[in-house]
CSV table of N, CA and C in Angstrom, one decimal:
chain,number,residue,atom,x,y,z
A,1,MET,N,0.8,-1.1,0.2
A,1,MET,CA,0.2,0.5,-0.1
A,1,MET,C,0.9,1.1,0.2
A,2,ALA,N,0.7,1.8,-1.1
A,2,ALA,CA,1.3,3.5,-1.0
A,2,ALA,C,1.4,4.0,0.0
A,3,ARG,N,2.5,5.5,0.3
A,3,ARG,CA,2.4,5.8,2.2
A,3,ARG,C,1.9,6.9,1.7
A,4,MET,N,0.7,7.4,2.7
A,4,MET,CA,0.1,9.4,2.4
A,4,MET,C,1.4,10.1,2.6
A,5,SER,N,1.1,11.6,1.9
A,5,SER,CA,1.5,12.4,2.0
A,5,SER,C,0.9,12.9,3.5
A,6,ASN,N,1.7,13.8,3.9
A,6,ASN,CA,1.7,14.8,4.8
A,6,ASN,C,-0.2,15.1,5.1
A,7,LYS,N,-0.1,16.2,4.0
A,7,LYS,CA,-1.3,17.3,3.5
A,7,LYS,C,-2.4,15.9,3.0
A,8,ARG,N,-2.5,14.4,2.9
A,8,ARG,CA,-3.6,14.0,2.5
A,8,ARG,C,-4.0,13.1,4.3
A,9,ARG,N,-2.6,12.9,4.6
A,9,ARG,CA,-2.8,12.8,6.0
A,9,ARG,C,-3.3,13.8,7.1
A,10,LEU,N,-4.0,15.0,7.1
A,10,LEU,CA,-4.1,15.7,7.5
A,10,LEU,C,-5.4,16.2,7.4
A,11,GLU,N,-5.8,15.5,6.3
A,11,GLU,CA,-7.3,15.9,5.3
A,11,GLU,C,-8.1,14.8,5.5
A,12,TRP,N,-7.8,13.1,5.9
A,12,TRP,CA,-8.0,12.3,6.1
A,12,TRP,C,-8.1,11.4,7.8
A,13,SER,N,-7.9,12.5,8.8
A,13,SER,CA,-8.1,12.4,9.7
A,13,SER,C,-8.2,12.1,10.7
A,14,PHE,N,-9.8,12.0,11.0
A,14,PHE,CA,-11.2,11.6,11.0
A,14,PHE,C,-11.4,10.6,10.5
A,15,PHE,N,-11.1,10.0,9.2
A,15,PHE,CA,-11.2,8.7,9.1
A,15,PHE,C,-10.2,7.6,9.3
A,16,LEU,N,-9.3,8.0,9.1
A,16,LEU,CA,-8.3,7.3,9.9
A,16,LEU,C,-8.1,6.8,11.4
A,17,ASN,N,-8.1,4.6,11.3
A,17,ASN,CA,-7.9,4.2,12.3
A,17,ASN,C,-6.5,4.4,13.0
A,18,ASP,N,-6.4,3.0,13.7
A,18,ASP,CA,-5.1,3.5,14.8
A,18,ASP,C,-4.1,2.5,13.9
A,19,ARG,N,-4.6,2.0,12.8
A,19,ARG,CA,-3.5,1.0,11.6
A,19,ARG,C,-3.3,2.1,10.6
A,20,SER,N,-3.8,3.2,10.6
A,20,SER,CA,-3.5,4.8,9.3
A,20,SER,C,-4.2,3.8,8.4
A,21,ARG,N,-5.4,3.5,8.4
A,21,ARG,CA,-6.0,3.1,7.0
A,21,ARG,C,-8.0,4.3,7.0
A,22,ILE,N,-8.2,4.9,6.5
A,22,ILE,CA,-9.5,5.0,6.2
A,22,ILE,C,-10.3,4.2,6.8
A,23,THR,N,-11.2,4.4,7.3
A,23,THR,CA,-11.8,3.6,7.8
A,23,THR,C,-13.0,4.5,7.8
A,24,TYR,N,-15.0,3.7,7.3
A,24,TYR,CA,-16.3,4.2,6.8
A,24,TYR,C,-16.7,3.5,7.9
A,25,ASN,N,-18.6,4.9,8.6
A,25,ASN,CA,-18.9,3.6,9.6
A,25,ASN,C,-19.1,2.9,9.0
A,26,GLU,N,-19.7,1.7,9.8
A,26,GLU,CA,-20.2,0.4,9.6
A,26,GLU,C,-21.9,0.3,9.0
A,27,LEU,N,-22.3,1.2,9.2
A,27,LEU,CA,-23.7,1.6,8.2
A,27,LEU,C,-23.8,2.0,7.0
A,28,CYS,N,-22.3,2.4,7.1
A,28,CYS,CA,-21.7,3.6,5.5
A,28,CYS,C,-21.0,2.0,4.9
A,29,ARG,N,-20.1,1.8,5.2
A,29,ARG,CA,-19.5,0.5,4.4
A,29,ARG,C,-19.9,-0.4,3.7
A,30,LYS,N,-20.9,-0.5,3.3
A,30,LYS,CA,-21.6,-1.3,2.0
A,30,LYS,C,-22.0,-0.5,1.7
A,31,CYS,N,-22.6,0.4,1.9
A,31,CYS,CA,-23.5,1.7,0.8
A,31,CYS,C,-22.8,2.2,-0.1
A,32,GLN,N,-23.5,2.0,-1.6
A,32,GLN,CA,-23.5,2.5,-2.6
A,32,GLN,C,-23.2,4.4,-2.9
A,33,HIS,N,-24.0,4.7,-2.3
A,33,HIS,CA,-23.8,6.4,-1.7
A,33,HIS,C,-22.7,7.1,-1.8
A,34,GLU,N,-22.1,8.5,-2.3
A,34,GLU,CA,-20.5,8.6,-1.5
A,34,GLU,C,-20.9,9.4,-0.6
A,35,CYS,N,-21.9,9.2,0.3
A,35,CYS,CA,-22.1,10.6,1.5
A,35,CYS,C,-21.5,9.3,2.8
A,36,LYS,N,-20.1,9.3,2.1
A,36,LYS,CA,-19.9,7.8,3.9
A,36,LYS,C,-18.8,9.2,5.1
A,37,GLN,N,-19.1,8.4,6.8
A,37,GLN,CA,-19.3,9.3,7.4
A,37,GLN,C,-17.8,7.9,8.4
A,38,SER,N,-17.6,8.9,9.0
A,38,SER,CA,-16.1,8.7,9.8
A,38,SER,C,-16.7,7.6,10.7
A,39,PHE,N,-16.0,6.4,10.9
A,39,PHE,CA,-16.2,5.5,12.0
A,39,PHE,C,-16.1,5.9,13.1
A,40,ARG,N,-15.4,7.2,13.9
A,40,ARG,CA,-16.2,7.7,15.1
A,40,ARG,C,-17.1,8.5,15.0
A,41,ALA,N,-17.5,9.0,13.8
A,41,ALA,CA,-19.2,9.5,13.9
A,41,ALA,C,-20.4,8.8,14.4
A,42,VAL,N,-21.1,9.5,15.3
A,42,VAL,CA,-22.4,8.8,15.1
A,42,VAL,C,-23.4,9.1,14.2
A,43,VAL,N,-24.0,8.1,14.1
A,43,VAL,CA,-24.9,8.6,12.6
A,43,VAL,C,-26.1,8.6,13.4
A,44,VAL,N,-26.8,9.8,13.4
A,44,VAL,CA,-28.4,10.1,13.8
A,44,VAL,C,-29.1,9.5,13.3
A,45,ASP,N,-29.4,10.4,12.2
A,45,ASP,CA,-29.9,10.0,10.7
A,45,ASP,C,-29.5,9.7,9.0
A,46,CYS,N,-29.7,9.2,8.8
A,46,CYS,CA,-28.5,9.1,7.3
A,46,CYS,C,-29.8,9.1,6.3
A,47,PRO,N,-30.3,10.6,5.3
A,47,PRO,CA,-31.5,10.0,4.9
A,47,PRO,C,-31.6,9.1,3.6
A,48,LYS,N,-30.2,8.2,2.6
A,48,LYS,CA,-30.2,7.5,1.4
A,48,LYS,C,-30.3,6.2,2.2
A,49,TYR,N,-29.9,6.6,3.7
A,49,TYR,CA,-30.0,4.5,4.2
A,49,TYR,C,-31.5,4.2,4.7
A,50,LEU,N,-32.0,2.9,4.3
A,50,LEU,CA,-33.2,2.2,4.5
A,50,LEU,C,-33.0,1.2,4.6
A,51,SER,N,-33.4,1.2,6.0
A,51,SER,CA,-33.7,-0.2,6.9
A,51,SER,C,-34.5,-0.6,6.8
A,52,LYS,N,-34.3,-2.3,6.2
A,52,LYS,CA,-35.4,-3.5,6.2
A,52,LYS,C,-36.0,-3.2,7.4
A,53,ARG,N,-35.4,-2.6,8.7
A,53,ARG,CA,-37.0,-2.6,10.0
A,53,ARG,C,-37.4,-1.6,10.4
A,54,SER,N,-36.9,-0.9,9.1
A,54,SER,CA,-37.9,0.1,9.4
A,54,SER,C,-39.4,0.2,9.3
A,55,LYS,N,-39.9,1.4,9.5
A,55,LYS,CA,-41.7,1.7,9.4
A,55,LYS,C,-41.9,2.0,7.8
A,56,LYS,N,-42.0,1.7,7.2
A,56,LYS,CA,-42.6,2.1,5.9
A,56,LYS,C,-43.6,3.1,5.7
A,57,LYS,N,-42.9,4.4,4.8
A,57,LYS,CA,-44.3,5.1,5.0
A,57,LYS,C,-44.9,4.7,4.0
A,58,ASN,N,-46.0,5.6,4.4
A,58,ASN,CA,-47.7,5.4,3.3
A,58,ASN,C,-47.0,6.5,2.7
A,59,LYS,N,-47.5,6.3,1.2
A,59,LYS,CA,-47.4,6.9,-0.4
A,59,LYS,C,-48.7,8.3,0.0
A,60,THR,N,-49.6,7.5,0.4
A,60,THR,CA,-51.1,8.3,0.3
A,60,THR,C,-50.8,9.4,1.0
A,61,ALA,N,-51.5,11.1,0.4
A,61,ALA,CA,-51.5,12.2,1.0
A,61,ALA,C,-52.1,12.6,1.9
A,62,GLY,N,-51.6,12.7,3.7
A,62,GLY,CA,-52.5,13.6,4.3
A,62,GLY,C,-53.3,12.5,5.1
A,63,ASN,N,-54.4,12.4,5.1
A,63,ASN,CA,-55.5,11.8,5.8
A,63,ASN,C,-55.6,10.6,5.0
A,64,GLY,N,-55.5,10.4,3.4
A,64,GLY,CA,-55.5,9.1,3.0
A,64,GLY,C,-57.2,9.3,2.0
A,65,LYS,N,-57.2,10.8,2.1
A,65,LYS,CA,-58.3,11.0,1.3
A,65,LYS,C,-57.8,11.3,-0.3
A,66,ILE,N,-58.4,10.7,-1.4
A,66,ILE,CA,-58.1,10.8,-2.9
A,66,ILE,C,-59.5,12.8,-2.7
A,67,PRO,N,-58.2,13.3,-3.4
A,67,PRO,CA,-59.0,14.7,-3.4
A,67,PRO,C,-59.8,14.6,-4.7
């Protein structure tokens, strides 16, 4: 593996683990989107993440009546 320059190391310092490898959050590891978050961050809400356990949203407007 190629070494990182000092400038790049400073840019990626929040993502580097103890072995100096770029590490993403467990939730973001298998995600196909480019909005990756660091393993140090606590993910509160990710708009692009869809959990299989999450409640499904209804596609009806408001009270469910058709105008």
